[in-house]
Amino acid sequence: MSKKDNTKSVLTLHPERCKGCRYCIPTCPKDAISISDRINQKGYKPVAVDMETCIGCGSCYTICPDYVFEIKEVQ
Amino acid sequence: MVERLIPTALVEDNKFCPGCGHGIINRILAEVLDEMKLTDKAIGSMAVGCACLMVDTFGVDWIQSPHGRAAALATGIKRCRPENPVFTYQGDGDSMSIGFSETMYAALRNENITAILVNNGIFGMTGGQMAPTSLPGQKTVTSPMGRNTDLTGQPLNIINQMKDLNIGYLARGSVTSIKNINRVKKYIRNAFETQMSGGGYSMVEILSPCPTNWKMMPDKSLEHIDNTVTTYYPLGEFVKKGGDSNE
C-alpha cells in the first residue's frame, strides 16, 4: 500500500502465456510463485501465484520471458 | 510502486522456446521504445535466425535482409529516413559470423544506427551448430567433442573488435538477474539516445540463454552465463561518448 496516493500494486496473471521456464520462482522475494498441476493450452504447466503473499513488487514481470505477469495500480 | 504493463509494441505472445532470453530482450526493447515515444517511428532491420520470430509479435515496421546483412540494410534505411530511429536485431550467428563484415563496416563508417546483438554462443534456429562465439570446449552438434580452439580459433569478442573505433556507444549486458536486466535496459536506452542525438553507431551486445540447444534447464543456463560465459565476455559500457566507460 502506497502511503502517498493510497493505491495498491496488484498482480495480474496470464497463465496461458506461461511456458514453465520457472525463472520467476527463485526471483520472487516472497516465495509466492509455484507451479500448478494443470496443463495450459500451450502444453506447459503454468505458474500460480499466492495473491495473499504477493506484494506486487514486479520482480516476476522483469524476469519473465513470456509476459505472464503485469502489475497494475488500483485504488 | 510503478505499474508494469506489457509494452504496446508486444502485440502477440512470442514464439521463442521456454526460457529463451529473446523474450526478455524483446520486452526491454519495447519498454525503451515506449518510454522514448519511438514505437510508432521505429524501423527494425533483421536478417535470419530466431530473431525473425519477432516479425509477427513485435509491432514496429520491419524489413528482412539476406542472412547477416541487417546492418547494411539499416544503413540504407537510415540514410533515406534520417528522422526515424533505425535498429538491427540479430543473433550472434547472424551478426558475428555470416554478417560479420556488414556489422563491422557499419561500425567503421560510424553509421547512426543502433545494433542489438543477442549472443547465445550458438546457431539456435538451425539446431545448435557451433558459432564463432561458442566457448572453448563447448559441445554443439558440429563440435560434439567440444570446440577445439587450435582448429577453429578463439571465441569472437565483438566488443574488442569495435572498442577502438570512432563510434558513439558500445556496451555488453546479460539477462540473468533483475539487476542485469535493468542494466541492459539502461544500455539500450543510452544506445537509442546516442542515435537520436546524432551520436553515431551504437551497439549493445546481450548475453542470452539458449536452454534448448545448450541442453540445460533454464535456471542452469542463467548460472552458466554468470559463472562461465561472462569470463570470456565481460559486462559493462565500453564506449560512451561524453560519459564515463569501463575502458
mmCIF file of N, CA and C in Angstrom, chain A residues 9 17 19 21 23 27 42 44 55-59 61-67 69-73, chain B residues 1 3-7 10 13-14 16 18-20 23-24 26-27 31 178 181-182 209 218-219 222:
data_model
loop_
_atom_site.group_PDB
_atom_site.id
_atom_site.type_symbol
_atom_site.label_atom_id
_atom_site.label_comp_id
_atom_site.label_asym_id
_atom_site.label_seq_id
_atom_site.Cartn_x
_atom_site.Cartn_y
_atom_site.Cartn_z
ATOM 1 N N SER A 9 -0.480 -1.959 -5.464
ATOM 2 C CA SER A 9 0.010 -2.670 -6.651
ATOM 3 C C SER A 9 -0.563 -4.078 -6.661
ATOM 4 N N ARG A 17 -0.038 -17.786 -21.205
ATOM 5 C CA ARG A 17 1.198 -17.432 -21.910
ATOM 6 C C ARG A 17 2.404 -18.203 -21.373
ATOM 7 N N LYS A 19 5.299 -20.715 -20.314
ATOM 8 C CA LYS A 19 5.937 -21.902 -20.893
ATOM 9 C C LYS A 19 6.701 -22.698 -19.842
ATOM 10 N N CYS A 21 9.203 -22.012 -17.674
ATOM 11 C CA CYS A 21 10.666 -21.940 -17.533
ATOM 12 C C CYS A 21 11.092 -21.819 -16.070
ATOM 13 N N TYR A 23 11.786 -19.219 -14.266
ATOM 14 C CA TYR A 23 12.701 -18.143 -13.866
ATOM 15 C C TYR A 23 12.129 -17.334 -12.702
ATOM 16 N N THR A 27 13.131 -15.879 -8.203
ATOM 17 C CA THR A 27 13.241 -14.413 -8.233
ATOM 18 C C THR A 27 12.280 -13.750 -7.257
ATOM 19 N N LYS A 42 -0.853 -24.264 -24.246
ATOM 20 C CA LYS A 42 0.416 -24.439 -24.959
ATOM 21 C C LYS A 42 1.079 -25.778 -24.605
ATOM 22 N N TYR A 44 2.140 -26.602 -21.361
ATOM 23 C CA TYR A 44 3.065 -26.485 -20.238
ATOM 24 C C TYR A 44 2.289 -26.392 -18.932
ATOM 25 N N ILE A 55 3.323 -9.046 -3.010
ATOM 26 C CA ILE A 55 3.353 -7.632 -2.639
ATOM 27 C C ILE A 55 3.374 -6.733 -3.878
ATOM 28 N N GLY A 56 3.298 -7.331 -5.077
ATOM 29 C CA GLY A 56 3.258 -6.533 -6.303
ATOM 30 C C GLY A 56 4.548 -5.809 -6.608
ATOM 31 N N CYS A 57 5.696 -6.424 -6.280
ATOM 32 C CA CYS A 57 6.989 -5.744 -6.462
ATOM 33 C C CYS A 57 7.417 -5.694 -7.922
ATOM 34 N N GLY A 58 6.920 -6.632 -8.736
ATOM 35 C CA GLY A 58 7.240 -6.613 -10.162
ATOM 36 C C GLY A 58 8.483 -7.391 -10.541
ATOM 37 N N SER A 59 9.119 -8.103 -9.615
ATOM 38 C CA SER A 59 10.313 -8.894 -9.957
ATOM 39 C C SER A 59 9.983 -9.959 -11.001
ATOM 40 N N TYR A 61 7.621 -9.833 -13.248
ATOM 41 C CA TYR A 61 7.430 -9.147 -14.531
ATOM 42 C C TYR A 61 8.773 -8.956 -15.223
ATOM 43 N N THR A 62 9.790 -8.549 -14.445
ATOM 44 C CA THR A 62 11.093 -8.221 -15.028
ATOM 45 C C THR A 62 11.795 -9.454 -15.584
ATOM 46 N N ILE A 63 11.715 -10.592 -14.908
ATOM 47 C CA ILE A 63 12.483 -11.772 -15.326
ATOM 48 C C ILE A 63 11.716 -12.623 -16.336
ATOM 49 N N CYS A 64 10.385 -12.476 -16.449
ATOM 50 C CA CYS A 64 9.589 -13.396 -17.270
ATOM 51 C C CYS A 64 9.811 -13.157 -18.762
ATOM 52 N N PRO A 65 10.195 -14.190 -19.530
ATOM 53 C CA PRO A 65 10.379 -14.009 -20.973
ATOM 54 C C PRO A 65 9.064 -14.048 -21.758
ATOM 55 N N ASP A 66 7.961 -14.399 -21.090
ATOM 56 C CA ASP A 66 6.729 -14.670 -21.833
ATOM 57 C C ASP A 66 5.554 -13.785 -21.441
ATOM 58 N N TYR A 67 5.810 -12.670 -20.746
ATOM 59 C CA TYR A 67 4.791 -11.640 -20.466
ATOM 60 C C TYR A 67 3.601 -12.217 -19.697
ATOM 61 N N PHE A 69 3.170 -11.860 -16.399
ATOM 62 C CA PHE A 69 2.798 -11.024 -15.254
ATOM 63 C C PHE A 69 2.632 -9.562 -15.667
ATOM 64 N N GLU A 70 1.665 -8.899 -15.036
ATOM 65 C CA GLU A 70 1.542 -7.443 -15.136
ATOM 66 C C GLU A 70 1.249 -6.908 -13.744
ATOM 67 N N ILE A 71 1.718 -5.707 -13.455
ATOM 68 C CA ILE A 71 1.445 -5.064 -12.174
ATOM 69 C C ILE A 71 0.600 -3.820 -12.460
ATOM 70 N N LYS A 72 -0.574 -3.758 -11.861
ATOM 71 C CA LYS A 72 -1.462 -2.614 -12.066
ATOM 72 C C LYS A 72 -1.697 -1.900 -10.739
ATOM 73 N N GLU A 73 -1.849 -0.601 -10.830
ATOM 74 C CA GLU A 73 -2.145 0.207 -9.654
ATOM 75 C C GLU A 73 -3.655 0.324 -9.509
ATOM 76 N N MET B 1 5.373 2.263 -5.774
ATOM 77 C CA MET B 1 5.389 1.218 -6.800
ATOM 78 C C MET B 1 4.995 1.820 -8.162
ATOM 79 N N GLU B 3 3.514 0.988 -12.114
ATOM 80 C CA GLU B 3 2.801 -0.007 -12.925
ATOM 81 C C GLU B 3 3.768 -0.661 -13.905
ATOM 82 N N ARG B 4 3.633 -1.952 -14.053
ATOM 83 C CA ARG B 4 4.468 -2.676 -15.019
ATOM 84 C C ARG B 4 3.525 -3.366 -15.992
ATOM 85 N N LEU B 5 3.189 -2.665 -17.084
ATOM 86 C CA LEU B 5 2.249 -3.198 -18.064
ATOM 87 C C LEU B 5 2.999 -3.662 -19.306
ATOM 88 N N ILE B 6 2.434 -4.627 -20.015
ATOM 89 C CA ILE B 6 3.078 -5.129 -21.229
ATOM 90 C C ILE B 6 3.190 -3.970 -22.230
ATOM 91 N N PRO B 7 4.390 -3.699 -22.750
ATOM 92 C CA PRO B 7 4.575 -2.571 -23.673
ATOM 93 C C PRO B 7 3.721 -2.718 -24.945
ATOM 94 N N LEU B 10 4.535 -5.076 -28.040
ATOM 95 C CA LEU B 10 4.403 -6.542 -27.965
ATOM 96 C C LEU B 10 2.951 -6.906 -28.257
ATOM 97 N N ASP B 13 1.815 -12.956 -28.260
ATOM 98 C CA ASP B 13 2.736 -13.793 -27.475
ATOM 99 C C ASP B 13 3.941 -14.134 -28.341
ATOM 100 N N ASN B 14 5.128 -14.164 -27.703
ATOM 101 C CA ASN B 14 6.302 -14.506 -28.509
ATOM 102 C C ASN B 14 6.334 -15.998 -28.836
ATOM 103 N N PHE B 16 9.223 -17.900 -28.926
ATOM 104 C CA PHE B 16 10.510 -18.481 -28.569
ATOM 105 C C PHE B 16 10.338 -19.714 -27.678
ATOM 106 N N PRO B 18 10.849 -22.203 -24.348
ATOM 107 C CA PRO B 18 10.804 -21.902 -22.911
ATOM 108 C C PRO B 18 12.187 -21.488 -22.389
ATOM 109 N N GLY B 19 12.218 -20.384 -21.650
ATOM 110 C CA GLY B 19 13.466 -19.930 -21.051
ATOM 111 C C GLY B 19 14.382 -19.157 -21.974
ATOM 112 N N CYS B 20 13.971 -18.909 -23.208
ATOM 113 C CA CYS B 20 14.817 -18.177 -24.167
ATOM 114 C C CYS B 20 14.951 -16.718 -23.733
ATOM 115 N N GLY B 23 12.859 -13.402 -25.296
ATOM 116 C CA GLY B 23 11.604 -12.861 -24.788
ATOM 117 C C GLY B 23 11.831 -11.702 -23.838
ATOM 118 N N ILE B 24 12.830 -11.838 -22.960
ATOM 119 C CA ILE B 24 13.158 -10.761 -22.021
ATOM 120 C C ILE B 24 13.681 -9.547 -22.792
ATOM 121 N N ASN B 26 13.212 -8.737 -25.951
ATOM 122 C CA ASN B 26 12.100 -8.117 -26.700
ATOM 123 C C ASN B 26 11.345 -7.144 -25.809
ATOM 124 N N ARG B 27 11.047 -7.585 -24.583
ATOM 125 C CA ARG B 27 10.254 -6.724 -23.705
ATOM 126 C C ARG B 27 11.036 -5.462 -23.304
ATOM 127 N N GLU B 31 9.905 -1.687 -24.073
ATOM 128 C CA GLU B 31 9.749 -0.705 -22.996
ATOM 129 C C GLU B 31 10.510 0.575 -23.316
ATOM 130 N N ILE B 178 17.531 -9.615 -12.101
ATOM 131 C CA ILE B 178 16.818 -8.338 -12.150
ATOM 132 C C ILE B 178 17.812 -7.187 -12.352
ATOM 133 N N ILE B 181 19.180 -7.232 -15.899
ATOM 134 C CA ILE B 181 18.138 -6.854 -16.861
ATOM 135 C C ILE B 181 17.929 -5.334 -16.829
ATOM 136 N N ASN B 182 17.911 -4.760 -15.628
ATOM 137 C CA ASN B 182 17.743 -3.311 -15.526
ATOM 138 C C ASN B 182 18.925 -2.571 -16.155
ATOM 139 N N PRO B 209 20.503 -16.760 -22.694
ATOM 140 C CA PRO B 209 20.492 -18.225 -22.614
ATOM 141 C C PRO B 209 19.741 -18.876 -23.776
ATOM 142 N N PRO B 218 16.505 -24.191 -17.816
ATOM 143 C CA PRO B 218 16.631 -22.726 -17.897
ATOM 144 C C PRO B 218 17.408 -22.103 -16.740
ATOM 145 N N ASP B 219 17.153 -22.548 -15.495
ATOM 146 C CA ASP B 219 17.864 -21.922 -14.368
ATOM 147 C C ASP B 219 19.367 -22.207 -14.445
ATOM 148 N N LEU B 222 21.103 -19.772 -16.882
ATOM 149 C CA LEU B 222 21.446 -18.460 -16.316
ATOM 150 C C LEU B 222 22.715 -18.555 -15.470
#
